PDB file of C-alpha atoms in Angstrom:
ATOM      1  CA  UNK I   1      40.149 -83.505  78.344  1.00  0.00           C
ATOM      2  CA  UNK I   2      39.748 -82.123  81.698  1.00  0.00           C
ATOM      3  CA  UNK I   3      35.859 -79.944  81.934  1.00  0.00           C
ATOM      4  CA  UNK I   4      35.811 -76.144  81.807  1.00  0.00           C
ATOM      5  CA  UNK I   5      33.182 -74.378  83.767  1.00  0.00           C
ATOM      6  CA  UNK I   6      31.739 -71.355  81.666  1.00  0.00           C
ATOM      7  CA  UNK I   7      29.803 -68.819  83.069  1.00  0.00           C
ATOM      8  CA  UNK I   8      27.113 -67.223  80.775  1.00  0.00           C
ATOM      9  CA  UNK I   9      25.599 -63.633  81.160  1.00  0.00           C
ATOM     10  CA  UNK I  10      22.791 -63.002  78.758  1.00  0.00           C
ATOM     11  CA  UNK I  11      20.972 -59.402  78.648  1.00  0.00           C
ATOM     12  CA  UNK I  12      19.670 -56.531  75.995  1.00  0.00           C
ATOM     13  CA  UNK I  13      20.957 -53.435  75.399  1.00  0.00           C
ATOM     14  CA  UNK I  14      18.576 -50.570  76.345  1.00  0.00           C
ATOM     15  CA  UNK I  15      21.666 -47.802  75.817  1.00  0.00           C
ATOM     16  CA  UNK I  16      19.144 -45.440  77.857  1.00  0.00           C
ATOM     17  CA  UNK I  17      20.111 -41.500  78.822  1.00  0.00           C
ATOM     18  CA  UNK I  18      19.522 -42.394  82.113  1.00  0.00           C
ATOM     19  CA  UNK I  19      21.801 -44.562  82.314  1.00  0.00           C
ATOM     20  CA  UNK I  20      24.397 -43.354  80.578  1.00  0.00           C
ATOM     21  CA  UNK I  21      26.380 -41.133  83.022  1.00  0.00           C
ATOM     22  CA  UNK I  22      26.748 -44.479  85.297  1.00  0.00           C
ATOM     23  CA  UNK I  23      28.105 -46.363  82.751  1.00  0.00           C
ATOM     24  CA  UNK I  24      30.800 -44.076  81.705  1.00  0.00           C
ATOM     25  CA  UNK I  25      32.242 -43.754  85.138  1.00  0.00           C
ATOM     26  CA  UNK I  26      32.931 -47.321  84.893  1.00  0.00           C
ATOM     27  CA  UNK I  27      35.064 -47.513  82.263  1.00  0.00           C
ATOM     28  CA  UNK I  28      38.436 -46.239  82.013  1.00  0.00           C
ATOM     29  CA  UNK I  29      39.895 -43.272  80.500  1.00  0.00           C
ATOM     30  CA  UNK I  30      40.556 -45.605  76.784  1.00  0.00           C
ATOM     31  CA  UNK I  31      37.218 -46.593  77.258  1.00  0.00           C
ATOM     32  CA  UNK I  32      36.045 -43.086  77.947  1.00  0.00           C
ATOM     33  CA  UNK I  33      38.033 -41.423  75.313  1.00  0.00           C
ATOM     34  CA  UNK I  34      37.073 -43.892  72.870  1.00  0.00           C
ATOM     35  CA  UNK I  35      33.495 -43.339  73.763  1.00  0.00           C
ATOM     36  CA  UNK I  36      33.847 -39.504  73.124  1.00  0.00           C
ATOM     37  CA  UNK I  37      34.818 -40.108  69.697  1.00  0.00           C
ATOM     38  CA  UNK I  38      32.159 -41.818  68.830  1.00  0.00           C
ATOM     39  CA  UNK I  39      29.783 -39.218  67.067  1.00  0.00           C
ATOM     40  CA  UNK I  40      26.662 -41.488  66.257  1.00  0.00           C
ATOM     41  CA  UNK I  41      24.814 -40.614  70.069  1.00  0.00           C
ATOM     42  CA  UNK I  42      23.017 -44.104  69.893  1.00  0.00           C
ATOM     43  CA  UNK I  43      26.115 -46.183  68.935  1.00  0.00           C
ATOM     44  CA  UNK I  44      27.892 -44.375  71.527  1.00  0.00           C
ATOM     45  CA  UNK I  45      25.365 -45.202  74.243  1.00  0.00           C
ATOM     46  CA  UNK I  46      25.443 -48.787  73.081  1.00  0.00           C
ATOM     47  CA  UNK I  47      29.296 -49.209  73.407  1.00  0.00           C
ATOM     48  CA  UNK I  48      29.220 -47.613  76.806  1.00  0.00           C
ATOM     49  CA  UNK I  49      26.225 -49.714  78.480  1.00  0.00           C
ATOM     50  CA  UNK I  50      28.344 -53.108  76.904  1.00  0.00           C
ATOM     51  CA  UNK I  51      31.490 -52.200  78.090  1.00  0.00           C
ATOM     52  CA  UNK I  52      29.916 -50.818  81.545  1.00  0.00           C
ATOM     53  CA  UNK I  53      28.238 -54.267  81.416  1.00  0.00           C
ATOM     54  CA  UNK I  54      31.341 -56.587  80.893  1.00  0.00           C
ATOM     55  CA  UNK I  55      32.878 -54.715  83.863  1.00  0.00           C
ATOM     56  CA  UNK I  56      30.215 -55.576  86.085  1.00  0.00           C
ATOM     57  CA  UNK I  57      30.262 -59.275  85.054  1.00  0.00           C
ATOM     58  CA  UNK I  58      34.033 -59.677  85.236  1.00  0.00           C
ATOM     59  CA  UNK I  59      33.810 -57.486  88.477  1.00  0.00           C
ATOM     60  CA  UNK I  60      31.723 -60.303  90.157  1.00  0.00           C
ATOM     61  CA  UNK I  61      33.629 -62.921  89.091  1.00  0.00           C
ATOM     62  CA  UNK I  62      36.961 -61.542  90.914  1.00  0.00           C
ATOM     63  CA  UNK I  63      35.151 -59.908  93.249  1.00  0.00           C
ATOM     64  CA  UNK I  64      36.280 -56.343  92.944  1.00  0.00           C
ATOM     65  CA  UNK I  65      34.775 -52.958  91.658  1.00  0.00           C
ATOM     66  CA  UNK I  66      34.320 -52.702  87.945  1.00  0.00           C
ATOM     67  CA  UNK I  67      36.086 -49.344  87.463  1.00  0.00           C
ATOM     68  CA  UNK I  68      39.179 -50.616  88.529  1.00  0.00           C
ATOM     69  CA  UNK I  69      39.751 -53.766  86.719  1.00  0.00           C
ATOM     70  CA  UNK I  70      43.122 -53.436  84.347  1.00  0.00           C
ATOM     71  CA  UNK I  71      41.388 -54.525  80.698  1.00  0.00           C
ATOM     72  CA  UNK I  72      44.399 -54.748  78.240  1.00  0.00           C
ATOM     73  CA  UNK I  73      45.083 -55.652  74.608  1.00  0.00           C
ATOM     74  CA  UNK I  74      46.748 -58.447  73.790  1.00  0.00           C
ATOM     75  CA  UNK I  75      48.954 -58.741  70.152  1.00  0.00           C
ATOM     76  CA  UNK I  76      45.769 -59.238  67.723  1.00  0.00           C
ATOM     77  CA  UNK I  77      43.435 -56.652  69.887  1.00  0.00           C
ATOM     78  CA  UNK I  78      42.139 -59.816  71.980  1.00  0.00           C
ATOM     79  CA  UNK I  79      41.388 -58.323  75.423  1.00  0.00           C
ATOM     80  CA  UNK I  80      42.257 -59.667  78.628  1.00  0.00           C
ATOM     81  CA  UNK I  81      42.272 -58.661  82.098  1.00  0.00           C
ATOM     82  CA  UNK I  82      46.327 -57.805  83.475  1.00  0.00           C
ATOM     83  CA  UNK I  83      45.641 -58.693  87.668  1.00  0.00           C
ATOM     84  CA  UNK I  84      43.252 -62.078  86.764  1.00  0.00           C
ATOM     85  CA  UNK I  85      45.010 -63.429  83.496  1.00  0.00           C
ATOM     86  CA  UNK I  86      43.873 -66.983  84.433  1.00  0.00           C
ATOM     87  CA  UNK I  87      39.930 -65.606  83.596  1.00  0.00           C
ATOM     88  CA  UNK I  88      39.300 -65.923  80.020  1.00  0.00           C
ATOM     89  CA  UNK I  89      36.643 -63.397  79.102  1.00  0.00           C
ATOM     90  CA  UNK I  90      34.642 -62.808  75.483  1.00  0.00           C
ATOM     91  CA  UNK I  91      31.552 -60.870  74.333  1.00  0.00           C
ATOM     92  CA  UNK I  92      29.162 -60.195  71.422  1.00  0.00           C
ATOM     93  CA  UNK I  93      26.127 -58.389  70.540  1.00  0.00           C
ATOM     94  CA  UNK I  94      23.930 -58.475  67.726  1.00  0.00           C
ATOM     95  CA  UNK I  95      20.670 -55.957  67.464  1.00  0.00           C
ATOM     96  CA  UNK I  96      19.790 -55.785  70.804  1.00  0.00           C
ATOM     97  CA  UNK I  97      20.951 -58.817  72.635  1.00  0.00           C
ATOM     98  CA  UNK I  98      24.790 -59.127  74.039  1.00  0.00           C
ATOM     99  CA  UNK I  99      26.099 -62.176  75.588  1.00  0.00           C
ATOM    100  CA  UNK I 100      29.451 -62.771  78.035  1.00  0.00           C
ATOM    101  CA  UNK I 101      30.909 -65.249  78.527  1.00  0.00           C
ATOM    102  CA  UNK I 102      33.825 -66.134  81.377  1.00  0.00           C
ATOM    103  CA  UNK I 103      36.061 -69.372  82.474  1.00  0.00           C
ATOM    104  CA  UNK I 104      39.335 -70.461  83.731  1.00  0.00           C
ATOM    105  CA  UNK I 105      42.030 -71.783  82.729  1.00  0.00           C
ATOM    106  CA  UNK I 106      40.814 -71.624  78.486  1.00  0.00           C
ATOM    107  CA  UNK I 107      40.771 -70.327  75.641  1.00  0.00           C
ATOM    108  CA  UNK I 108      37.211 -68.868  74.521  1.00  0.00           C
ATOM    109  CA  UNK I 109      35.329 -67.080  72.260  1.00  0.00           C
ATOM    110  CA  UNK I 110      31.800 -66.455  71.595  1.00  0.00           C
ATOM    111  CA  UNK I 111      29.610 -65.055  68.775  1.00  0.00           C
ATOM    112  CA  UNK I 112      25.620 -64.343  68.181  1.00  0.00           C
ATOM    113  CA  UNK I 113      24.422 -63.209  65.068  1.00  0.00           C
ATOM    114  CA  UNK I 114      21.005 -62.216  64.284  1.00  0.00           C
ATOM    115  CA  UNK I 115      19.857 -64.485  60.949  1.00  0.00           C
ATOM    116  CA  UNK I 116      19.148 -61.838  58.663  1.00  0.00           C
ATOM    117  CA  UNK I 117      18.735 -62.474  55.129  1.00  0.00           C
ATOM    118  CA  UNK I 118      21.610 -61.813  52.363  1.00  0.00           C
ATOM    119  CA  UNK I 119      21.730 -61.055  48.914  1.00  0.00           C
ATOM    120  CA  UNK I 120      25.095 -62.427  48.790  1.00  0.00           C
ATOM    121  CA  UNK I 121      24.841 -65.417  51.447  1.00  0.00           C
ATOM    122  CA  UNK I 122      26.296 -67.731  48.488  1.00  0.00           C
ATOM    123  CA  UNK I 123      29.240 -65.745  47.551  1.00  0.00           C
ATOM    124  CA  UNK I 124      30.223 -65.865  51.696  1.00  0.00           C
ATOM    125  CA  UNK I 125      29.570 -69.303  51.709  1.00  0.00           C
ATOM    126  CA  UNK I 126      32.002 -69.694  48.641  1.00  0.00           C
ATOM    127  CA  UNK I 127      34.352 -67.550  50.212  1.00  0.00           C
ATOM    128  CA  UNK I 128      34.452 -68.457  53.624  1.00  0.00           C
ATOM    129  CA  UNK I 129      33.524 -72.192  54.101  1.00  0.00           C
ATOM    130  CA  UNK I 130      35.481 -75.174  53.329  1.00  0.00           C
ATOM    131  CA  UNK I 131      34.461 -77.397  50.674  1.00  0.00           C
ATOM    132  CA  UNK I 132      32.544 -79.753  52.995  1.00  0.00           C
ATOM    133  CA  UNK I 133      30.778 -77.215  54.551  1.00  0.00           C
ATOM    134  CA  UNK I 134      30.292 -75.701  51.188  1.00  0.00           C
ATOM    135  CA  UNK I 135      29.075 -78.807  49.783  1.00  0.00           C
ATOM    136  CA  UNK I 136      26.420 -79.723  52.664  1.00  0.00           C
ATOM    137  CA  UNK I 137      25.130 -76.322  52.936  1.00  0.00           C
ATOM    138  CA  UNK I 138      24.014 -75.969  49.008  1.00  0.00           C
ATOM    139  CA  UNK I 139      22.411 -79.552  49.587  1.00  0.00           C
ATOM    140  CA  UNK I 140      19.929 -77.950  52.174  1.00  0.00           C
ATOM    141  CA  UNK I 141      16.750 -77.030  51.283  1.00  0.00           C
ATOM    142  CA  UNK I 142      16.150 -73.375  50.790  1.00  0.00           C
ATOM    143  CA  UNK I 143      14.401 -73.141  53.667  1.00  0.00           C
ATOM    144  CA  UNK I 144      17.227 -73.951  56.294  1.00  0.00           C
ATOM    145  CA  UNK I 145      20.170 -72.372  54.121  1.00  0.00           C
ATOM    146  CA  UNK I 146      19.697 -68.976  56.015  1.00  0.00           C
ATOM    147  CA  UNK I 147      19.706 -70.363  59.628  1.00  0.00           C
ATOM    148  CA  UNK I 148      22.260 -72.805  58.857  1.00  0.00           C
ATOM    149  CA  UNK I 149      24.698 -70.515  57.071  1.00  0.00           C
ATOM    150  CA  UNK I 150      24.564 -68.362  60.087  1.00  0.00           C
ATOM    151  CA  UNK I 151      24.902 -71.918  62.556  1.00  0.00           C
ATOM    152  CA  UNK I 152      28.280 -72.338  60.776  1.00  0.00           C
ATOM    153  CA  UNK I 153      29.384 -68.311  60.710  1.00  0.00           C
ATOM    154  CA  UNK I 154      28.968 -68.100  64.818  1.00  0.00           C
ATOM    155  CA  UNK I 155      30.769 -71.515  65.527  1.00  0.00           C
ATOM    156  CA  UNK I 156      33.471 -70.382  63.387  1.00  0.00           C
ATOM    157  CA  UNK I 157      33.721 -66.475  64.642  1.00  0.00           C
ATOM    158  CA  UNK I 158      33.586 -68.152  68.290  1.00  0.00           C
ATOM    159  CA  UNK I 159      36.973 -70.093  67.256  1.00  0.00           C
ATOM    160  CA  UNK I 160      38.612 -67.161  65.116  1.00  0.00           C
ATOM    161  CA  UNK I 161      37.454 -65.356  68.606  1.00  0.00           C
ATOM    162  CA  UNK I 162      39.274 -67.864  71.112  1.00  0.00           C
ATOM    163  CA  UNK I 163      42.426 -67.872  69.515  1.00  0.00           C
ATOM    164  CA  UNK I 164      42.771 -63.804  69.503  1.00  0.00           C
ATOM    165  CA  UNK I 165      43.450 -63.816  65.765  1.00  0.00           C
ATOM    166  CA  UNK I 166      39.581 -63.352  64.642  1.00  0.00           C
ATOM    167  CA  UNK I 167      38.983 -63.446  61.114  1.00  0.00           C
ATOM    168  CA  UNK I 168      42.293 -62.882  59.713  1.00  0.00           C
ATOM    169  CA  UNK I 169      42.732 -66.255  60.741  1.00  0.00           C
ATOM    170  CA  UNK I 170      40.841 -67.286  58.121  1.00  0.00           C
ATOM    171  CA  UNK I 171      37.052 -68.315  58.080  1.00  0.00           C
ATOM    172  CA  UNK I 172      37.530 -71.231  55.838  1.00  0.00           C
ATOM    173  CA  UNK I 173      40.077 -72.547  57.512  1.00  0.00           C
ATOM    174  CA  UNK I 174      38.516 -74.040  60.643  1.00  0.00           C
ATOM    175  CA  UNK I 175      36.619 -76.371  59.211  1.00  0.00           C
ATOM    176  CA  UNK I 176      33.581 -77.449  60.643  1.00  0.00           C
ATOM    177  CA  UNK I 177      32.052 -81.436  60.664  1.00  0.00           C
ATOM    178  CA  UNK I 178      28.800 -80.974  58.833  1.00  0.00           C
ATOM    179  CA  UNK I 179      27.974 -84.134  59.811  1.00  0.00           C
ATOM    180  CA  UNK I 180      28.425 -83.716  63.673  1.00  0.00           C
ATOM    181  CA  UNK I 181      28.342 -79.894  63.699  1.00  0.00           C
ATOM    182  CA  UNK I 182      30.414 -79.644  67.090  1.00  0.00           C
ATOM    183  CA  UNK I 183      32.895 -80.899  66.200  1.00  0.00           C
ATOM    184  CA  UNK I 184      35.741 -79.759  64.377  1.00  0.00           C
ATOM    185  CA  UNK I 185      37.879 -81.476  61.291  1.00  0.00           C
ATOM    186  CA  UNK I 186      40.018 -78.854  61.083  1.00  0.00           C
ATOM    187  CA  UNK I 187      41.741 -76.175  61.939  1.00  0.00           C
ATOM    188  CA  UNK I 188      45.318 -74.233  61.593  1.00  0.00           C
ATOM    189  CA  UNK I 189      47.752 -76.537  62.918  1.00  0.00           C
ATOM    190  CA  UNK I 190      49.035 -73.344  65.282  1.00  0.00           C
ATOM    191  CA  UNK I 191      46.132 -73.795  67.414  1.00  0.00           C
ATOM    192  CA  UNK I 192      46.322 -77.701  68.239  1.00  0.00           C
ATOM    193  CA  UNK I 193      44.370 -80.716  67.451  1.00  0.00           C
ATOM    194  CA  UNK I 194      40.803 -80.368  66.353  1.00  0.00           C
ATOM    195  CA  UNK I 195      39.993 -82.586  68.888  1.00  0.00           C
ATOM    196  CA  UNK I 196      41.094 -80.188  71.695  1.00  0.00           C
ATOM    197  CA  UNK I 197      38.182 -77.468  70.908  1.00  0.00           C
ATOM    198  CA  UNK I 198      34.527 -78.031  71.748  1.00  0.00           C
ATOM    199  CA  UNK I 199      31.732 -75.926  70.606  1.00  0.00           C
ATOM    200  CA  UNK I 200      28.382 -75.190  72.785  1.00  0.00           C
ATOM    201  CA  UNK I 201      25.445 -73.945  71.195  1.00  0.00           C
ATOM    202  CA  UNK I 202      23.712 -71.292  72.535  1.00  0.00           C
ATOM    203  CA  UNK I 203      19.949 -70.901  73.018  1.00  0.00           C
ATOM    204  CA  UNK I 204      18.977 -67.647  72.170  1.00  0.00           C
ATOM    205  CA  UNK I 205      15.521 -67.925  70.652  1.00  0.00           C
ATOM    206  CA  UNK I 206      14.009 -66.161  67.477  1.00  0.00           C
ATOM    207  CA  UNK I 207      16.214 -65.840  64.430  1.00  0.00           C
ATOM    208  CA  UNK I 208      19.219 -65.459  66.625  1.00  0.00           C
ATOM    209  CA  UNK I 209      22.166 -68.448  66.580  1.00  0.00           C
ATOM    210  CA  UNK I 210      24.975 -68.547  68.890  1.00  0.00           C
ATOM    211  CA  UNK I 211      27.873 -70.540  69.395  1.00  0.00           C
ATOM    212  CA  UNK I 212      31.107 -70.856  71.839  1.00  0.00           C
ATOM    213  CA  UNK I 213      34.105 -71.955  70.998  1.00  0.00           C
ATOM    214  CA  UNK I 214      36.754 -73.238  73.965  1.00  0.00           C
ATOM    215  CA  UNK I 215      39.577 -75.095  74.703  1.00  0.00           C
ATOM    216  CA  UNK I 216      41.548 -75.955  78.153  1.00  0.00           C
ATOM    217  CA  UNK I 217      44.895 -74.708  78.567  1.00  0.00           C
ATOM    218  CA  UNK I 218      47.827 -76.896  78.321  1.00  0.00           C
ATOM    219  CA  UNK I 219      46.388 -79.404  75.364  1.00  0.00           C
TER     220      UNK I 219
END
């Protein structure tokens, strides 16, 4: 399998007054519109700075002004940009930490998740890991089940994520290896050979885990 060359942007979301009115001259009258219906003032500030942001990132990377990049919507709500379709593009945020990341030529998603505890971490483990991954996570030791439940949720969201489906697709079916955790042993036979999808941790430090999920087009 051919490399892919992916571009990470890593920042925090401030979602400060000042710079709000900035931000919402980037984005485009969906964005906008969308924005004003948002009545929570903080959550509104926080999807205008990360939308303002992913402009500015995908900006550089074709080299032309954020405002007037075409972002569209593909079938299952994945978006994608209309004059650069080649760039595959994903985000997430969790708290106050958002991450971007870009390539060519791929498919790719990306998830964060801060590891915050759960009353019900063993019923989503029931529900939405396969029986390996079921199997090797109750075998952990108390102390890692939290981190490692969450290791498992943000490789798999990164997939679900790639392939423009996202969960729907079906946590439990895209199946990690437990004992080689990226890798794949699994995964809905719409989307290819396990083999052709790669996951990269990412480093985000604290109680936050990461993950991408990519494949080259063409495989």
């Amino acid at each position: 399998m051919d490399s892919v060359e992916i571009k990470l942007w890593q920042g925090e979301i401030t979602a400060t007054e000042a710079d709000y009115p900035q931000n919402l001259g980037i984005l485009d009258a969906t964005e906008q519109q969308y924005a004003e219906g948002i009545k929570n003032e903080q959550f509104r500030k926080r999807y205008v700075e990360i939308h303002a942001r992913l402009r500015r990132v995908l900006g550089e990377n074709v080299n032309a002004a954020p405002e007037h990049l075409r972002i569209h919507k593909a079938e299952y709500g994945k978006p994608f940009l209309v004059d650069y379709p080649d760039l595959a593009f994903n985000l997430s945020h969790t708290a106050n930490k958002m991450v971007i990341v870009t390539a060519y030529h791929c498919d790719l998603g990306v998830d964060i998740e801060q590891c915050t505890p759960r009353k019900n971490l063993a019923a989503l483990v029931d529900k939405c890991f396969a029986e390996e991954e079921k199997t090797f996570w109750q075998q952990l030791p108390q102390s890692q089940q939290l981190r490692a439940f969450y290791q498992f949720w943000t490789r798999k969201e990164a997939f679900v994520k790639a392939t423009g489906r996202g969960i729907a697709l079906g946590l439990n079916e895209c199946v990690i290896n437990p004992e080689k955790p990226l890798e794949w042993l699994r995964i809905p036979n719409a989307y290819g050979q396990a083999g052709d999808w790669l996951i990269q941790e990412i480093e985000m430090g604290g109680m936050v885990c990461g993950a991408i999920a990519f494949r080259k087009r063409g495989n």
